[in-house]
CSV table of C-alpha atoms in Angstrom, one decimal:
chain,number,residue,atom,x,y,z
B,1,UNK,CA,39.6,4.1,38.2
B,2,UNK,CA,41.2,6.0,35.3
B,3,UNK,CA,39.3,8.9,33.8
B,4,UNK,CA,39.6,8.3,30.5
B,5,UNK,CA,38.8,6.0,27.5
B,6,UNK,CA,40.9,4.9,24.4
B,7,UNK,CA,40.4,2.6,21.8
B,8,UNK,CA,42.4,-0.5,22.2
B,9,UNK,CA,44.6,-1.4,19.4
B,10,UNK,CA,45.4,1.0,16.4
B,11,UNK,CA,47.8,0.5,13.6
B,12,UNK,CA,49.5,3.4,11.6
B,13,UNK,CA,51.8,3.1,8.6
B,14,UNK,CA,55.1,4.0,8.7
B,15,UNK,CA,56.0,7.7,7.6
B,16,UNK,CA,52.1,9.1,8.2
B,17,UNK,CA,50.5,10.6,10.9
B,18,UNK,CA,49.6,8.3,14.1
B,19,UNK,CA,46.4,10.7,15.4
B,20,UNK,CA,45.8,8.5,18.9
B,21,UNK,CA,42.0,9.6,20.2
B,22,UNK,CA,41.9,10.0,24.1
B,23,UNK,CA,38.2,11.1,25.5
B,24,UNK,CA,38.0,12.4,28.9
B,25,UNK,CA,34.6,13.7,29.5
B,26,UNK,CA,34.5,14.5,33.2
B,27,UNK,CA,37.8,16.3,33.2
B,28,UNK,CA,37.6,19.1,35.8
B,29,UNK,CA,38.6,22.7,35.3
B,30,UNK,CA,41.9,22.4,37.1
B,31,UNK,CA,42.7,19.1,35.5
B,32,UNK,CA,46.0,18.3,33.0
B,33,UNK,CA,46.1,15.9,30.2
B,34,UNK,CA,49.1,14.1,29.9
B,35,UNK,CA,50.3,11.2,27.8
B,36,UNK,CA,53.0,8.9,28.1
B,37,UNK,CA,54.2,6.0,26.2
B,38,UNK,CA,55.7,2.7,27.2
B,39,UNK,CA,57.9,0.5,24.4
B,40,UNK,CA,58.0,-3.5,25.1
B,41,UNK,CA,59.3,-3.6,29.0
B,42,UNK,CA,60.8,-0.8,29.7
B,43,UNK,CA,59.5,2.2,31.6
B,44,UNK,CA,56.8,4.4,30.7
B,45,UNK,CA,58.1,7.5,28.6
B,46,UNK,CA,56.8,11.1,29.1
B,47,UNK,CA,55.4,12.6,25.8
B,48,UNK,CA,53.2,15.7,26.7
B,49,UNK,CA,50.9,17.6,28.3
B,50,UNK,CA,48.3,20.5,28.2
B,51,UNK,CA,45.4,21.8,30.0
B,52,UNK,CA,43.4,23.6,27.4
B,53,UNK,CA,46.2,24.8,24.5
B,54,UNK,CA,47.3,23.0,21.9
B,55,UNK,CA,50.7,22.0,22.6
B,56,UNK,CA,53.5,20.5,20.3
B,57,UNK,CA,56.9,19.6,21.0
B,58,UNK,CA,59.8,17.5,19.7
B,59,UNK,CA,58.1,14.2,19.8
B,60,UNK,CA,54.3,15.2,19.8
B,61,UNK,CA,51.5,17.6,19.2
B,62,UNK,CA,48.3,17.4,21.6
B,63,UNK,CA,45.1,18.3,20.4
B,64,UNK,CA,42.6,19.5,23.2
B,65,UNK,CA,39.0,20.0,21.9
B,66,UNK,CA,37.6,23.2,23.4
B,67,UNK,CA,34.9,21.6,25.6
B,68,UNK,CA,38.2,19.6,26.7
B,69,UNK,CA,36.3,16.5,26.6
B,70,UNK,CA,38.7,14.9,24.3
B,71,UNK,CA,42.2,15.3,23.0
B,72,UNK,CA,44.1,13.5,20.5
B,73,UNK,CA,47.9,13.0,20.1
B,74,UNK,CA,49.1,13.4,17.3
B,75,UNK,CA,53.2,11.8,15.9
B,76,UNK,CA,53.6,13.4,12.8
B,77,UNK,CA,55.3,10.9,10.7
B,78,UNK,CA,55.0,7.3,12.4
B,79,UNK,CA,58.5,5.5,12.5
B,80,UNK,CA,58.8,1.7,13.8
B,81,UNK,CA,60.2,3.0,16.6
B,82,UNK,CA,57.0,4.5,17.5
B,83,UNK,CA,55.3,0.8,18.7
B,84,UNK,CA,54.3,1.2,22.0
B,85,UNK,CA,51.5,1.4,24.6
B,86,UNK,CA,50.3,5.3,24.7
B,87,UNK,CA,48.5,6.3,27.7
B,88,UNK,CA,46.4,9.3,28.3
B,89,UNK,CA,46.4,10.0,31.8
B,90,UNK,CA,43.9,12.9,33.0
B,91,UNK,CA,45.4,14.6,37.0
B,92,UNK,CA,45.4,17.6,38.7
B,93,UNK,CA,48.3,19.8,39.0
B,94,UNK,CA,48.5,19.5,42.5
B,95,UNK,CA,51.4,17.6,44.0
B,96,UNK,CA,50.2,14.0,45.3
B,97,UNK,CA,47.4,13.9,42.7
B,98,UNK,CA,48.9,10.5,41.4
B,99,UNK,CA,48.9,9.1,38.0
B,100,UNK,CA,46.3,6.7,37.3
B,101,UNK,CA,46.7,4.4,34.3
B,102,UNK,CA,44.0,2.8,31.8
B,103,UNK,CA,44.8,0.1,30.0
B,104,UNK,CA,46.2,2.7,27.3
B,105,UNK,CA,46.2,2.1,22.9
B,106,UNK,CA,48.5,-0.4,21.6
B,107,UNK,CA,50.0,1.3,18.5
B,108,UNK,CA,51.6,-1.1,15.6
B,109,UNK,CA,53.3,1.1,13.2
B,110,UNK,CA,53.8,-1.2,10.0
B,111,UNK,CA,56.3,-1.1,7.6
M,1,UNK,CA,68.7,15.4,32.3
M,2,UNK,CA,65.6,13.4,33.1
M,3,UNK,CA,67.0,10.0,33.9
M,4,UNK,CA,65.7,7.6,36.6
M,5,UNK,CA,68.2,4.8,37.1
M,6,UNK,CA,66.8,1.1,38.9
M,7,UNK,CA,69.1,-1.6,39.6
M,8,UNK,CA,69.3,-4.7,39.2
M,9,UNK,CA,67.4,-5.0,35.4
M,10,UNK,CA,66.4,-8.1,36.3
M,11,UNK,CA,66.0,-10.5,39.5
M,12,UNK,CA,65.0,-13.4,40.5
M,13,UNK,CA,64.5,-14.8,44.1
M,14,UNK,CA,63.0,-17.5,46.0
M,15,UNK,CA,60.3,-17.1,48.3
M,16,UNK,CA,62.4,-17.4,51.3
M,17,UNK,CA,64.8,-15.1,49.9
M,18,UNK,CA,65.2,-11.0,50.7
M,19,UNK,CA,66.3,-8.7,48.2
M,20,UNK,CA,66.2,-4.8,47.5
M,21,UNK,CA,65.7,-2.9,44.5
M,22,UNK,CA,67.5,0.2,44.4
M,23,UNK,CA,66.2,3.6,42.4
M,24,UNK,CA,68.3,6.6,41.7
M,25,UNK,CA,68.1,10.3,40.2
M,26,UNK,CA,70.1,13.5,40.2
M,27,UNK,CA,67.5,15.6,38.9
M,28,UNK,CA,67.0,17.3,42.4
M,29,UNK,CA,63.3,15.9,42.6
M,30,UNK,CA,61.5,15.7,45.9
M,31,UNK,CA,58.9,13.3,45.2
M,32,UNK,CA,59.9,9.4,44.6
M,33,UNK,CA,57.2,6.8,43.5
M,34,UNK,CA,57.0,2.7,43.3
M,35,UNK,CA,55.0,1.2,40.6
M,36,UNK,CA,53.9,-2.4,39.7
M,37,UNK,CA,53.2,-3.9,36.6
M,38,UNK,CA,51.9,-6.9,35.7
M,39,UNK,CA,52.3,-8.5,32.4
M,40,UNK,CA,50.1,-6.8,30.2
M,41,UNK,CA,48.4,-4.2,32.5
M,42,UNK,CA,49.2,-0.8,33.6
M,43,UNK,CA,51.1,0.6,36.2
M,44,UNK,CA,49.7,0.4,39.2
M,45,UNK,CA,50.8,2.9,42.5
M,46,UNK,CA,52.5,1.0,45.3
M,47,UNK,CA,54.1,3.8,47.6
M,48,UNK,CA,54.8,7.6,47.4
M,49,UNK,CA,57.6,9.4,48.9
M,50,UNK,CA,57.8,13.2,49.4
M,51,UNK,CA,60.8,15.2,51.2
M,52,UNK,CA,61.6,11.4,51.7
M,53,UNK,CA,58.5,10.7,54.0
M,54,UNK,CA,55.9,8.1,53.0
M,55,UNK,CA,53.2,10.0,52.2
M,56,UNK,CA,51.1,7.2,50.2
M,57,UNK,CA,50.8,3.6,50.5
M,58,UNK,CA,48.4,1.7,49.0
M,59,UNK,CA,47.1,-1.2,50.7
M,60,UNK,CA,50.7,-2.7,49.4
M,61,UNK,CA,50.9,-6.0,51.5
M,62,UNK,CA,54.1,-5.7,54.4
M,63,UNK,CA,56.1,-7.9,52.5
M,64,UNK,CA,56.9,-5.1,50.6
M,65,UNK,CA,58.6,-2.4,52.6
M,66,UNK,CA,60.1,0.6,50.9
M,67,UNK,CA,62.6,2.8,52.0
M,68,UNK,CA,64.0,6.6,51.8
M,69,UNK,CA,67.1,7.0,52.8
M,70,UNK,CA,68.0,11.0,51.2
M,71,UNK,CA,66.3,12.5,48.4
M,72,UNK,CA,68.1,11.0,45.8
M,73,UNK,CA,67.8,7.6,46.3
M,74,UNK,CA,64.8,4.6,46.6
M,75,UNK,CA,65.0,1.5,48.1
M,76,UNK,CA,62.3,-1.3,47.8
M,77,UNK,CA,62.9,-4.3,50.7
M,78,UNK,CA,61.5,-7.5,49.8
M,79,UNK,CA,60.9,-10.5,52.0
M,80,UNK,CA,58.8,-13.9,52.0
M,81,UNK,CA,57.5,-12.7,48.4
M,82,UNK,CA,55.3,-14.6,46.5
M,83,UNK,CA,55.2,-16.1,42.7
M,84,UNK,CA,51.8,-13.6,41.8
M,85,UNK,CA,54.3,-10.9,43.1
M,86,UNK,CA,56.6,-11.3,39.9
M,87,UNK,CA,56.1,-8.3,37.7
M,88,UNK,CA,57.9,-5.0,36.6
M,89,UNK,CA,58.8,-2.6,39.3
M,90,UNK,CA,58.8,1.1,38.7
M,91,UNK,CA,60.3,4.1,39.9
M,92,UNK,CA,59.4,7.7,39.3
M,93,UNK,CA,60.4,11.0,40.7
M,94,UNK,CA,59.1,14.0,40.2
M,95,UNK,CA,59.5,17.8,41.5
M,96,UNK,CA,57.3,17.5,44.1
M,97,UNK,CA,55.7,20.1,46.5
M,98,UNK,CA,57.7,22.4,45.5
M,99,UNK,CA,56.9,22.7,41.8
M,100,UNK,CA,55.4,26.0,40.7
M,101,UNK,CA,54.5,23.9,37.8
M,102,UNK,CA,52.5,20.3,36.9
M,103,UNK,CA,54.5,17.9,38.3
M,104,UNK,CA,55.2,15.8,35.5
M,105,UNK,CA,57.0,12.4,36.9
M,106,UNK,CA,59.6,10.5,34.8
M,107,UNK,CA,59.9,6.8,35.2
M,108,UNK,CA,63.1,4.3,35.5
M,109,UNK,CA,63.7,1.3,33.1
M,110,UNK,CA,62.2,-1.0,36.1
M,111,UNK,CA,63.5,-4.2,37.4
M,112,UNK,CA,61.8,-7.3,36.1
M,113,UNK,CA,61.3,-9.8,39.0
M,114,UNK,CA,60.7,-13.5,38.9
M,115,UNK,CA,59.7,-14.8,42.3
M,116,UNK,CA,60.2,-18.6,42.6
């Protein structure tokens, strides 16, 4: 079972801030957040990741709360292009801890 | 350069039929992955291939039979499939074992399959 929680369905309007809300309240110590996003059919996308840090790079910024129960991504100005399924995906950063996926946030951005 | 490359886009077969999907990448990674996805679910883990052994299968029924043949390159073999088996098939790679690092996996585009 996935280890985290996301709401189902946001919406975000074009040119503002898209803030997608991930919790993960039994992350371990040696556990990574990561987030990927998948547009219509085609293969999931990488975004991010971070253990405890904030992080930001060209796409995104991730938000970890300090307890790291929770984290939220953060697109800083929403485009259309920007409509997809985000996961947030909780693993260790051990190789052949897999990916597990929830059922993710479906994010509309509206013109 | 973090590109994953699946052929064919698209397929479809009949029952009786036996295809292959075929995964590629030049990114020198050691690990190799098979997803499923059905419409309007997640990804789901089929098989895992490190150093280009099968290190993880899960439960995925025989009809399904993957193949390594060198470390770039990911074969899936498919035989007497089944219409519930139509879905996206994914392919990741990854660094593998020998990443220092979190070993962040990149997906391909996938192959849509239709099974008749």
């Amino acid at each position: 079972d996935a280890k985290t929680t996301q709401p189902p369905s946001m919406d975000c309007a074009e040119g503002r801030a898209a803030n997608l809300p991930c919790n993960h309240s039994t992350i371990s110590g040696n556990e990574y957040v990561y987030w990927y996003r998948q547009i219509h059919s085609q293969g999931p996308q990488y975004i991010i990741h971070g253990l405890k840090n904030n992080e930001t790079n060209e796409m995104a910024s991730l938000i970890i709360t300090e307890d790291r129960k929770s984290s939220t991504l953060i697109l800083p100005h929403a485009t259309l292009r920007d409509t997809a399924v985000y996961y947030c995906i909780v693993r260790g950063r051990l190789y052949g801890q897999n990916f597990v996926f929830g059922p993710g946030t479906r994010l509309s951005v509206l013109p | 350069d973090t590109e994953v490359t699946q052929t064919p886009k698209h397929l479809v077969m009949g029952m009786t039929n036996k295809k292959s999907l075929k995964c590629e990448q030049h990114m020198g990674h050691r690990a190799m992955y098979w997803y499923k996805q059905k419409a309007k679910k997640p990804p789901e883990l089929m098989f895992v291939y490190s150093y280009e052994k099968l290190s993880i299968n899960e439960s995925v029924p025989s009809r399904f039979s993957p193949e390594c043949p060198n470390s770039s390159l990911l074969n899936l073999h498919l035989h007497a499939l089944q219409p519930e088996d139509s879905a996206l098939y994914l392919c990741a790679s990854s660094q593998g074992r020998a990443s220092g690092r979190t070993d962040t996996q990149y997906f391909g585009p996938g192959t849509r399959l239709t099974v008749l």
